[in-house]
Short mmCIF file of C-alpha atoms and ligand atoms in Angstrom, two decimals:
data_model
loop_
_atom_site.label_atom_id
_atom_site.label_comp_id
_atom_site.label_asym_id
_atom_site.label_seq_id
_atom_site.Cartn_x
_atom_site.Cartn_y
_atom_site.Cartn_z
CA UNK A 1 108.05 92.48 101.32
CA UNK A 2 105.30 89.55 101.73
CA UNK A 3 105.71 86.61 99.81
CA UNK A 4 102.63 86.13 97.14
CA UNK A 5 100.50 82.59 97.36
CA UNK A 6 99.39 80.78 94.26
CA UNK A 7 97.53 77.56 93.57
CA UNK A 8 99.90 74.92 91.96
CA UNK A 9 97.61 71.65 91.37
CA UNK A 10 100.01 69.16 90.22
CA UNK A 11 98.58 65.47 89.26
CA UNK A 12 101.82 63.62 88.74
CA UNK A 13 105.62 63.59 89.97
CA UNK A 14 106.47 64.45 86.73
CA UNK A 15 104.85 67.91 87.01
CA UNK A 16 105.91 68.61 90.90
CA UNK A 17 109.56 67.38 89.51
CA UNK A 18 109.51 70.20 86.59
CA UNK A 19 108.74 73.07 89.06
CA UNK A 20 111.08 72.19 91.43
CA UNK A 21 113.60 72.66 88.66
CA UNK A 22 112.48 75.91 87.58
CA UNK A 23 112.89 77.15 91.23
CA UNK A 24 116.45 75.55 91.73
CA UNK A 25 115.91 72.88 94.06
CA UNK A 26 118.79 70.32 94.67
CA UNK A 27 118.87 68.08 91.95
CA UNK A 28 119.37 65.38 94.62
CA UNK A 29 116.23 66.13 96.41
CA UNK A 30 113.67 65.85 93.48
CA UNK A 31 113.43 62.09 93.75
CA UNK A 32 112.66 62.52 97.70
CA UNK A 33 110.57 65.35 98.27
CA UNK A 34 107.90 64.86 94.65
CA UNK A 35 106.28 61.62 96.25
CA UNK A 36 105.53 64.37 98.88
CA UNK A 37 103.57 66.35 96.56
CA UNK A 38 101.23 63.11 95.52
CA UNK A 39 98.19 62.07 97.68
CA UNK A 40 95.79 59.56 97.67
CA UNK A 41 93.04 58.58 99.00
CA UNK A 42 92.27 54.32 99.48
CA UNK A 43 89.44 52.02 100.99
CA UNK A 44 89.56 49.12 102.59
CA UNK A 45 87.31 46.84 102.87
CA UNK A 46 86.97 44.41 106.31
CA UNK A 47 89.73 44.69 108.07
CA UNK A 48 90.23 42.49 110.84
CA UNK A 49 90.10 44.98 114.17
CA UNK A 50 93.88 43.60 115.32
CA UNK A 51 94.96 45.05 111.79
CA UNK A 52 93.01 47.92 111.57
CA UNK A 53 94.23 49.08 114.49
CA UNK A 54 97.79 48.52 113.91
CA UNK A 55 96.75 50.32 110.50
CA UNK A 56 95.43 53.07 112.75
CA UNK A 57 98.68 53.64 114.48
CA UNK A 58 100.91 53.61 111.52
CA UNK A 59 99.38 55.93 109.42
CA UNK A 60 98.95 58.61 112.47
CA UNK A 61 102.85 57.82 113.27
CA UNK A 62 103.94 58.96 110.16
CA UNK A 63 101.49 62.13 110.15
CA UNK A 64 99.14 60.44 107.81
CA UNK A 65 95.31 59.05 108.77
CA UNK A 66 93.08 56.05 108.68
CA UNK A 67 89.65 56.31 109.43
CA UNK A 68 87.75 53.28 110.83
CA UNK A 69 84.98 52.59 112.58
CA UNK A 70 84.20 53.40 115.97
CA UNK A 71 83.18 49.86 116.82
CA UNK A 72 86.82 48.44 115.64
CA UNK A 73 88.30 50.44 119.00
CA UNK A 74 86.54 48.31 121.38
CA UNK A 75 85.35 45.16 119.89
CA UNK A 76 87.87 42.78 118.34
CA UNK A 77 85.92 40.74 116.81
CA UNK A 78 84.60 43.04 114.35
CA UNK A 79 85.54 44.13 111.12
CA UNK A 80 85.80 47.59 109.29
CA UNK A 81 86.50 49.19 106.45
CA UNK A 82 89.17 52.21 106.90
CA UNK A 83 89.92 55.24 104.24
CA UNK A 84 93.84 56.16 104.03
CA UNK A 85 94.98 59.23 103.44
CA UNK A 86 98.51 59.89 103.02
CA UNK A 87 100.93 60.96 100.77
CA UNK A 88 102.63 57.99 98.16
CA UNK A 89 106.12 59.02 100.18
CA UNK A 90 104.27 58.38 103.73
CA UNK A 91 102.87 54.98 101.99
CA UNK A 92 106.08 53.78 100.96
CA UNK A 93 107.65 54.40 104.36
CA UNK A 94 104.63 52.57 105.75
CA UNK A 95 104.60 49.65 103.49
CA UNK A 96 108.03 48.82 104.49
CA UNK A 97 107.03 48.26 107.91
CA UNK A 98 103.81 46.55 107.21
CA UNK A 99 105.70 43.73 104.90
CA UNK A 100 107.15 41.91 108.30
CA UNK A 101 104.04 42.82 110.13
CA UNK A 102 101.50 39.75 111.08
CA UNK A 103 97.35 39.94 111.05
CA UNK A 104 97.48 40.19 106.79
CA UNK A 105 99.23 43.71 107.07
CA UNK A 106 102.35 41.79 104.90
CA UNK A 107 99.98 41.23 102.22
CA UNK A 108 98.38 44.48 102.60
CA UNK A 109 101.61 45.48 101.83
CA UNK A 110 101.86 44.15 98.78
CA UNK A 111 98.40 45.22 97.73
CA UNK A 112 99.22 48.84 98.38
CA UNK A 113 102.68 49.05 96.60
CA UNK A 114 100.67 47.91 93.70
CA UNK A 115 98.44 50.25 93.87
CA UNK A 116 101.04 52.94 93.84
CA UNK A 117 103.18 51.50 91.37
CA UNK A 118 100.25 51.25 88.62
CA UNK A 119 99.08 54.89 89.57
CA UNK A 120 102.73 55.88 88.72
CA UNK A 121 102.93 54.41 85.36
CA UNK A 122 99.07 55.13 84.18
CA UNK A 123 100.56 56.73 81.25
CA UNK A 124 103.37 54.72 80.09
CA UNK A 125 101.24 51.49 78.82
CA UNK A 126 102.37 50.15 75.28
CA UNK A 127 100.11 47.23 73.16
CA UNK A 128 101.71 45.17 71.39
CA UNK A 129 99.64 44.28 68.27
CA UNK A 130 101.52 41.92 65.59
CA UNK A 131 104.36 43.81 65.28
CA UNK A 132 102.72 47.28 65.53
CA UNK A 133 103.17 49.05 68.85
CA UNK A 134 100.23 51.65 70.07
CA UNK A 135 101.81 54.17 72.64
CA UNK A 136 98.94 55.76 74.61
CA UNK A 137 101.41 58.45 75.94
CA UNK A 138 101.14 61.30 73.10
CA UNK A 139 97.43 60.91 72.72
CA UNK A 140 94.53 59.11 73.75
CA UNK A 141 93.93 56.58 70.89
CA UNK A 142 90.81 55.98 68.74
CA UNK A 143 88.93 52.79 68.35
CA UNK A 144 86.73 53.48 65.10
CA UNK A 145 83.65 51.17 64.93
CA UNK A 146 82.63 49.12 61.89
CA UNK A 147 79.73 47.51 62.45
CA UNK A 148 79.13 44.53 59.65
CA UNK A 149 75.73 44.07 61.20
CA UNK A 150 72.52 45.22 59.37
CA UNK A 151 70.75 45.01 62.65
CA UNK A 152 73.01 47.33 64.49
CA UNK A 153 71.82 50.46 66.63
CA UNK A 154 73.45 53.04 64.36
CA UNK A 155 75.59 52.54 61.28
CA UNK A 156 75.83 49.08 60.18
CA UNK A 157 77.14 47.91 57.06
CA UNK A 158 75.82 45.08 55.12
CA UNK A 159 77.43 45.11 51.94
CA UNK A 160 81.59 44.19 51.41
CA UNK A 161 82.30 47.15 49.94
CA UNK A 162 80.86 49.93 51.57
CA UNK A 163 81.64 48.60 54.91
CA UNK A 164 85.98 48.32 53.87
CA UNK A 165 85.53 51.66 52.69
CA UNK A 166 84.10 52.86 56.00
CA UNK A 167 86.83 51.43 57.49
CA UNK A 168 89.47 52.91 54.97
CA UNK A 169 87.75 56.24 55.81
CA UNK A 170 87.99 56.06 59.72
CA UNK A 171 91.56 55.21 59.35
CA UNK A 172 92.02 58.72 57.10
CA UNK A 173 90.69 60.65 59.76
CA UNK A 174 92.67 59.58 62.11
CA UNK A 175 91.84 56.00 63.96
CA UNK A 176 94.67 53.94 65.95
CA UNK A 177 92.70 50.70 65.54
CA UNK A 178 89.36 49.48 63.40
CA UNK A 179 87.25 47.28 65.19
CA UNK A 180 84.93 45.12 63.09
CA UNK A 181 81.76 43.37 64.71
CA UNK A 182 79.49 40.76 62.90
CA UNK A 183 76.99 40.67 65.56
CA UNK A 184 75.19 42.97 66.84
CA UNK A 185 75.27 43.26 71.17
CA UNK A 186 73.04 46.14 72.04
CA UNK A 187 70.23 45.99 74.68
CA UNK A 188 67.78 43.17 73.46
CA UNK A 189 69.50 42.00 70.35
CA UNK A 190 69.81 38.32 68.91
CA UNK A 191 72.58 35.92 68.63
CA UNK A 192 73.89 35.58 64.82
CA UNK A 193 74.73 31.91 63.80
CA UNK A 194 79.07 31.46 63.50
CA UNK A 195 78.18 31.11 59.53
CA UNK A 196 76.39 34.10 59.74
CA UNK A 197 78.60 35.83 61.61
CA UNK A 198 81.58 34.88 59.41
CA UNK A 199 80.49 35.35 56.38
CA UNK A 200 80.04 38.89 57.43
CA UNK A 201 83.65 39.69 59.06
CA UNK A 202 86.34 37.65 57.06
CA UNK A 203 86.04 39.22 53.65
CA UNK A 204 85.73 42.79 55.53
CA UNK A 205 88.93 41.98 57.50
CA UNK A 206 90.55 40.28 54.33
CA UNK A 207 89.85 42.79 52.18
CA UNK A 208 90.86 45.99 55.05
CA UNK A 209 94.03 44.47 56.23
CA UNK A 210 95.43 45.07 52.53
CA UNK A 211 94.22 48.63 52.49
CA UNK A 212 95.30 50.07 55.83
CA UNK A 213 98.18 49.97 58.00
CA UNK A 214 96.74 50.09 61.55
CA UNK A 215 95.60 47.38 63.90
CA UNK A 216 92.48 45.43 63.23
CA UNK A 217 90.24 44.30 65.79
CA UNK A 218 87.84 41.91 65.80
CA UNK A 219 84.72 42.46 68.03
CA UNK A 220 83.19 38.90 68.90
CA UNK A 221 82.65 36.36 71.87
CA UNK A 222 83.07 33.27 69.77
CA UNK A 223 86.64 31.93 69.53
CA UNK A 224 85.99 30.18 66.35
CA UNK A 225 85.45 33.89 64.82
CA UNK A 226 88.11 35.40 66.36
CA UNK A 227 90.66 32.93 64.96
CA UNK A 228 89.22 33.24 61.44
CA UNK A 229 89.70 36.89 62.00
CA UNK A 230 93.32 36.76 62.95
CA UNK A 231 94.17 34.62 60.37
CA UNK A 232 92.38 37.05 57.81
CA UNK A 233 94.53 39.83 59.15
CA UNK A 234 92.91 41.12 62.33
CA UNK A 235 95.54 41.50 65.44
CA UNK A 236 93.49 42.43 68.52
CA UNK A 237 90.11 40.64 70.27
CA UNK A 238 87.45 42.55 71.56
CA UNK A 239 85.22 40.30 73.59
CA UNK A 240 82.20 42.06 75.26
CA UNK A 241 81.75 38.69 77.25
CA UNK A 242 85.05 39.21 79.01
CA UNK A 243 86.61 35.91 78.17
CA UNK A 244 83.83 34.26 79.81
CA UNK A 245 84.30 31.42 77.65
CA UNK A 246 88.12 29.70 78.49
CA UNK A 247 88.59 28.81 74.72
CA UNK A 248 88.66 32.22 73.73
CA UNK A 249 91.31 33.08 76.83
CA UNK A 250 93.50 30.03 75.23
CA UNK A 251 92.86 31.21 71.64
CA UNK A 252 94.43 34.69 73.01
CA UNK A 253 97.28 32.63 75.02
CA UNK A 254 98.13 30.76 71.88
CA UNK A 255 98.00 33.71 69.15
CA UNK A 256 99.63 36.41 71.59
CA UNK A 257 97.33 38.82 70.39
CA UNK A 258 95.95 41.85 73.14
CA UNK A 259 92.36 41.31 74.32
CA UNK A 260 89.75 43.65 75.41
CA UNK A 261 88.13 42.42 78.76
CA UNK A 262 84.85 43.90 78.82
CA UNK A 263 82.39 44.27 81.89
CA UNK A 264 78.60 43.27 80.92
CA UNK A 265 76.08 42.24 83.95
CA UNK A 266 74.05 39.72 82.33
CA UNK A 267 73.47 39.18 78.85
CA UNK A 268 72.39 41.86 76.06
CA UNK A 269 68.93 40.04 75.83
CA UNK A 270 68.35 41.25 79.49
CA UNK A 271 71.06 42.99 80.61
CA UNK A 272 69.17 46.21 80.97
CA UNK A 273 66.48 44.70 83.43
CA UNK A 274 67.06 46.14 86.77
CA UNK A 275 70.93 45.89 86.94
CA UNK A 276 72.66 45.78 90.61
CA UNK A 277 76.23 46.27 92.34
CA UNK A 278 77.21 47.06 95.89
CA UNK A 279 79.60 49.45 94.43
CA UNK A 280 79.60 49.91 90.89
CA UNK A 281 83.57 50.57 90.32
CA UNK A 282 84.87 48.12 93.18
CA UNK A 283 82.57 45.52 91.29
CA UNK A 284 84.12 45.80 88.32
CA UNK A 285 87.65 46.25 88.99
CA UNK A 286 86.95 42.63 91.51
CA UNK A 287 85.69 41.45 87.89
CA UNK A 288 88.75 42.22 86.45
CA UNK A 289 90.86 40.98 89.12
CA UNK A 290 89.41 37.57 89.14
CA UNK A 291 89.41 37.60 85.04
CA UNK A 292 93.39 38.67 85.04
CA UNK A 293 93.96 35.61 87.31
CA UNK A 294 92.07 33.54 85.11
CA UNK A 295 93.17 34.57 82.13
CA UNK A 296 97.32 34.12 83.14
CA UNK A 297 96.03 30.44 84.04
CA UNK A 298 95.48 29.90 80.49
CA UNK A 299 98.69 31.64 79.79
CA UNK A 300 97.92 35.07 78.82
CA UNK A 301 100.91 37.42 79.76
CA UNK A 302 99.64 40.65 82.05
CA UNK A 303 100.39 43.24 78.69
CA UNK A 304 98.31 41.28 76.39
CA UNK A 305 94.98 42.28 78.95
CA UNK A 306 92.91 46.10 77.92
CA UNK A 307 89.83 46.36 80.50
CA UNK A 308 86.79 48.04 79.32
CA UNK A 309 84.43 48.58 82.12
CA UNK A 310 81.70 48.13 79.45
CA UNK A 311 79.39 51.12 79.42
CA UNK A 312 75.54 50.40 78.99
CA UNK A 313 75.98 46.95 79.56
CA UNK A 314 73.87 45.65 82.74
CA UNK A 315 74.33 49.28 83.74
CA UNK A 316 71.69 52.14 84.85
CA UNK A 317 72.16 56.01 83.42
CA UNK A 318 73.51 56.36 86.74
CA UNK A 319 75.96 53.66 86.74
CA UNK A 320 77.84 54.78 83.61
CA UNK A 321 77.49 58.35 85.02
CA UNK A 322 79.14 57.25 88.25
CA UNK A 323 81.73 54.70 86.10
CA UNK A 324 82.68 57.55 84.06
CA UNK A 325 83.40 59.64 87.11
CA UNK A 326 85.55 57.17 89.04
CA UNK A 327 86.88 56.20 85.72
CA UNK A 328 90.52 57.00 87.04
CA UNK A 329 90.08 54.56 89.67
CA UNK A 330 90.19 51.65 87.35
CA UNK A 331 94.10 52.93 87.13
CA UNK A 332 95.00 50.81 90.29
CA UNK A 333 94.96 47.54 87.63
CA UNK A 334 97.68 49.14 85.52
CA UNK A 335 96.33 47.83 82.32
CA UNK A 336 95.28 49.81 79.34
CA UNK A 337 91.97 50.90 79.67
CA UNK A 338 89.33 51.40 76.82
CA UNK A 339 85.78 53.12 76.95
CA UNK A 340 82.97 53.13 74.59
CA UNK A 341 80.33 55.69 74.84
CA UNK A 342 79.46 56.71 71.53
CA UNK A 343 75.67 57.51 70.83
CA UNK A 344 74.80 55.14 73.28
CA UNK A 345 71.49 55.43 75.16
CA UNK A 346 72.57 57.48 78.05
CA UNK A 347 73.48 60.28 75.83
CA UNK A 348 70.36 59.62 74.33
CA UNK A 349 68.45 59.78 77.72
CA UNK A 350 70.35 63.56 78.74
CA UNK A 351 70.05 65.31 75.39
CA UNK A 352 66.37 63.78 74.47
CA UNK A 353 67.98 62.83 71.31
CA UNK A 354 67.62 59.80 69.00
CA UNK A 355 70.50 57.99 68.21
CA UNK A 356 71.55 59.80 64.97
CA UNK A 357 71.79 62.93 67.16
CA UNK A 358 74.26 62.03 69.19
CA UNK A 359 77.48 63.51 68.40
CA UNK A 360 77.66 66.22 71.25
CA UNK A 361 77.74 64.14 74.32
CA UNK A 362 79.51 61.84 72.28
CA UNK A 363 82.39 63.85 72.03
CA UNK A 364 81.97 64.81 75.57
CA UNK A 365 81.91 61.56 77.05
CA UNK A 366 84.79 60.98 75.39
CA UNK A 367 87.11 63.75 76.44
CA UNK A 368 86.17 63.25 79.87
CA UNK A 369 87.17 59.36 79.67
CA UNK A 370 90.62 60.33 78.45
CA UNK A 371 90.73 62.93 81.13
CA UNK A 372 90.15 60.50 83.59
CA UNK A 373 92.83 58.07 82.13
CA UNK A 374 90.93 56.00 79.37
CA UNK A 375 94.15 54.82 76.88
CA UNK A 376 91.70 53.78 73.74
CA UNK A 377 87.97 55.57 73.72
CA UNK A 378 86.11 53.33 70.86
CA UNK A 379 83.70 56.09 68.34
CA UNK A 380 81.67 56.35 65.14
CA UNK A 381 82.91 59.62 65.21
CA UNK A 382 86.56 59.52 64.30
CA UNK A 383 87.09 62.26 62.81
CA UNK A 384 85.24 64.65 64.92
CA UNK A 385 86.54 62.59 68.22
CA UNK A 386 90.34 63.35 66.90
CA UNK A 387 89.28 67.08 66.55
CA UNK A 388 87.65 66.99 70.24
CA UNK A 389 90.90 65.18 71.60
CA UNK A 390 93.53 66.96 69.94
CA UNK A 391 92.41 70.20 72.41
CA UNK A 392 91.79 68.20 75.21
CA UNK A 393 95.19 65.92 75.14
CA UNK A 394 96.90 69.23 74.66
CA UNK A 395 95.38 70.33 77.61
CA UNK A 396 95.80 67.48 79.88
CA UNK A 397 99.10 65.57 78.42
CA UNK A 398 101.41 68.47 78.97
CA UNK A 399 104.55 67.71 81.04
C1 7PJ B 1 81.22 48.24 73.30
C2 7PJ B 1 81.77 47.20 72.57
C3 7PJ B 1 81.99 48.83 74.33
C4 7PJ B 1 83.72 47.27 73.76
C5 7PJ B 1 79.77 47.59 71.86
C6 7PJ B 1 78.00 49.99 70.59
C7 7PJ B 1 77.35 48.83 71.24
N1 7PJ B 1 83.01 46.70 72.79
N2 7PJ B 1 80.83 46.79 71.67
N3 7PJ B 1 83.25 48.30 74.53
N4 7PJ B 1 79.98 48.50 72.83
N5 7PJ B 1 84.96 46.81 74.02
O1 7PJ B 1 78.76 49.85 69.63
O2 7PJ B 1 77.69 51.11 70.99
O3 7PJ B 1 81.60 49.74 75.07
S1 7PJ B 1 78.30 47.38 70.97
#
């Protein structure tokens, strides 16, 4: 008889693990053949020629590859970037010799076996918000949106109480956190005044943090705001500035509280003139790099930090497209990552819809994110956006 061939396509160690199980393989030799079954693929960027070669030889030693470029054989002077492709068990073997290796492979090293270690976990991330825990594991969690702003693009609320009671709603259907935001940051929008701007989040927060039991967020760039806000009840930041200003990474150090890191080129004023990046992802995630070594100079600890690569701000229809794609890539940090795509333009722009016609590509954005490994996805939609995510996490999130 002929043996039969089927397609297994198995994304984690986890899954490899389970079949080997079912098939009878040595309990002893799960551990060392599933990093077998793993592969990835990971760019360089200018490598000295001594290294790259060395690189070069390593990788083909241990049956793996590393591509450079043709110049980096003969001249070694020049740098290169170089793609890897290997299996995590051929990295690790390699990353042990690279760590007493000279020419910056040691600290390649170190880079790498980070990289691994953060892809391994993507799942596992816990946020700690005043005493409640959010567990991304079991499903992708819900940011619902309550805009306090009458300005805002869609939905804003300008009176107490119908604004708590949109909150009190979201968190019926179904949302892990409520973020409220006094001021309003879409494409060409004004600054709001701190009196302004707390006169229309404190009472909201005040008044919600009685009524519901899940985390309260606070969506502002001005520290003074976001301390009134945790002392009215609220127990997470959401800064679309990114901690750009230091008192707001302190605040977070001092009040132990998680903070959203968001990505915005620019400003919201002009942020959607003509936006630029060599690469659009490896921008970013060097944004967040140098931001998470900022902000554990103020004293932030590494699980207080969510990134949120910031959709439509300072970015083309082709840059969130392309964001959203590589969205998985942003895993390498090993933080929790957020997304927020609801009814923003881009949908707009690819169903010729205004902004109250959104929902669709909402909802599709959204399942893709989590797909890709977004921990939080932040919606005006909760209840439909639970719906949409209750098929797909079933889909993806088994084993
Ligand atoms: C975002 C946000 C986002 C985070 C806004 C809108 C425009 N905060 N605030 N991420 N967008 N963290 O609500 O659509 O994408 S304002």
């Amino acid at each position: 008889m002929t043996a039969r061939a089927y397609l297994r396509n198995f994304q984690t160690k986890g899954q490899i693990k389970a079949e080997m199980q079912r098939i009878g393989v040595d309990p002893e030799g799960l551990d060392i053949m599933a990093p077998k079954g793993i592969h990835h693929t990971i760019l360089l960027k200018e490598v000295n020629s001594r290294a790259a070669n060395i690189i070069k030889q390593e990788f083909l030693s241990k049956d793996g590859e590393a591509a450079l470029a043709y110049h980096c054989l003969s001249d070694l002077d020049k740098c290169s970037d170089m793609i890897l492709m290997a299996t995590e068990r051929q990295y690790r073997a390699i990353i042990r010799k690279f760590r007493k290796q000279p020419f910056g492979l040691a600290g390649l090293a170190v880079e790498l076996e980070l990289i691994l270690n953060n892809l391994s976990i993507s799942r596992e991330i816990e946020i700690q918000c005043g005493g409640k825990t959010l567990n991304a594991d079991d499903h992708t969690l819900i940011m619902g949106i309550l805009n306090v702003t009458p300005d805002s693009f869609s939905d804003g609320y300008s009176d107490l109480e119908g604004a708590v009671a949109h909150g009190v709603r979201m968190a019926e259907e179904g949302a892990d956190i409520i973020d409220v935001g006094g001021e309003s940051t879409r494409p060409g929008s004004t600054p709001v005044s701190l009196d302004e701007e707390l006169s229309r989040v404190i009472p909201v927060i005040e008044s919600l943090a009685k009524k519901i039991d899940i985390p309260i967020s606070i969506d502002t760039s001005k520290p003074e705001v976001a301390r009134a806000a945790i002392e009215a009840g609220a127990t997470m930041i959401n800064d679309v500035t990114g901690l750009s200003n230091p008192d707001m990474a302190s605040l977070t150090a001092e009040k132990k509280v998680p903070v959203i890191i968001m990505h915005m080129q620019g400003d919201p004023g002009t942020m959607q003139s003509n936006p630029q990046y060599d690469d659009v992802v490896d921008d970013i995630i060097e944004f967040f790099r140098n931001r998470m070594i900022m902000a554990e100079e103020h004293g932030l600890e590494r699980n207080q930090i969510i990134i949120d690569p910031g959709i439509g701000f300072g970015k083309t229809l082709e840059h969130n497209l392309e964001i959203l794609r590589r969205l998985g890539e942003l895993r390498v940090l090993g933080l929790p990552i957020l997304v927020g795509t609801s009814r923003k333009s881009f949908i707009g722009k690819l169903q010729g819809t205004e902004v109250d016609e959104r929902l669709e590509g909402s909802l599709a954005a959204s399942v893709i994110s989590a797909q890709k490994g977004a921990h939080i996805v932040r919606v005006h939609d909760v209840r439909e956006t639970r719906m949409a995510l209750l098929v797909s996490d079933a889909i993806t999130r088994q084993s």
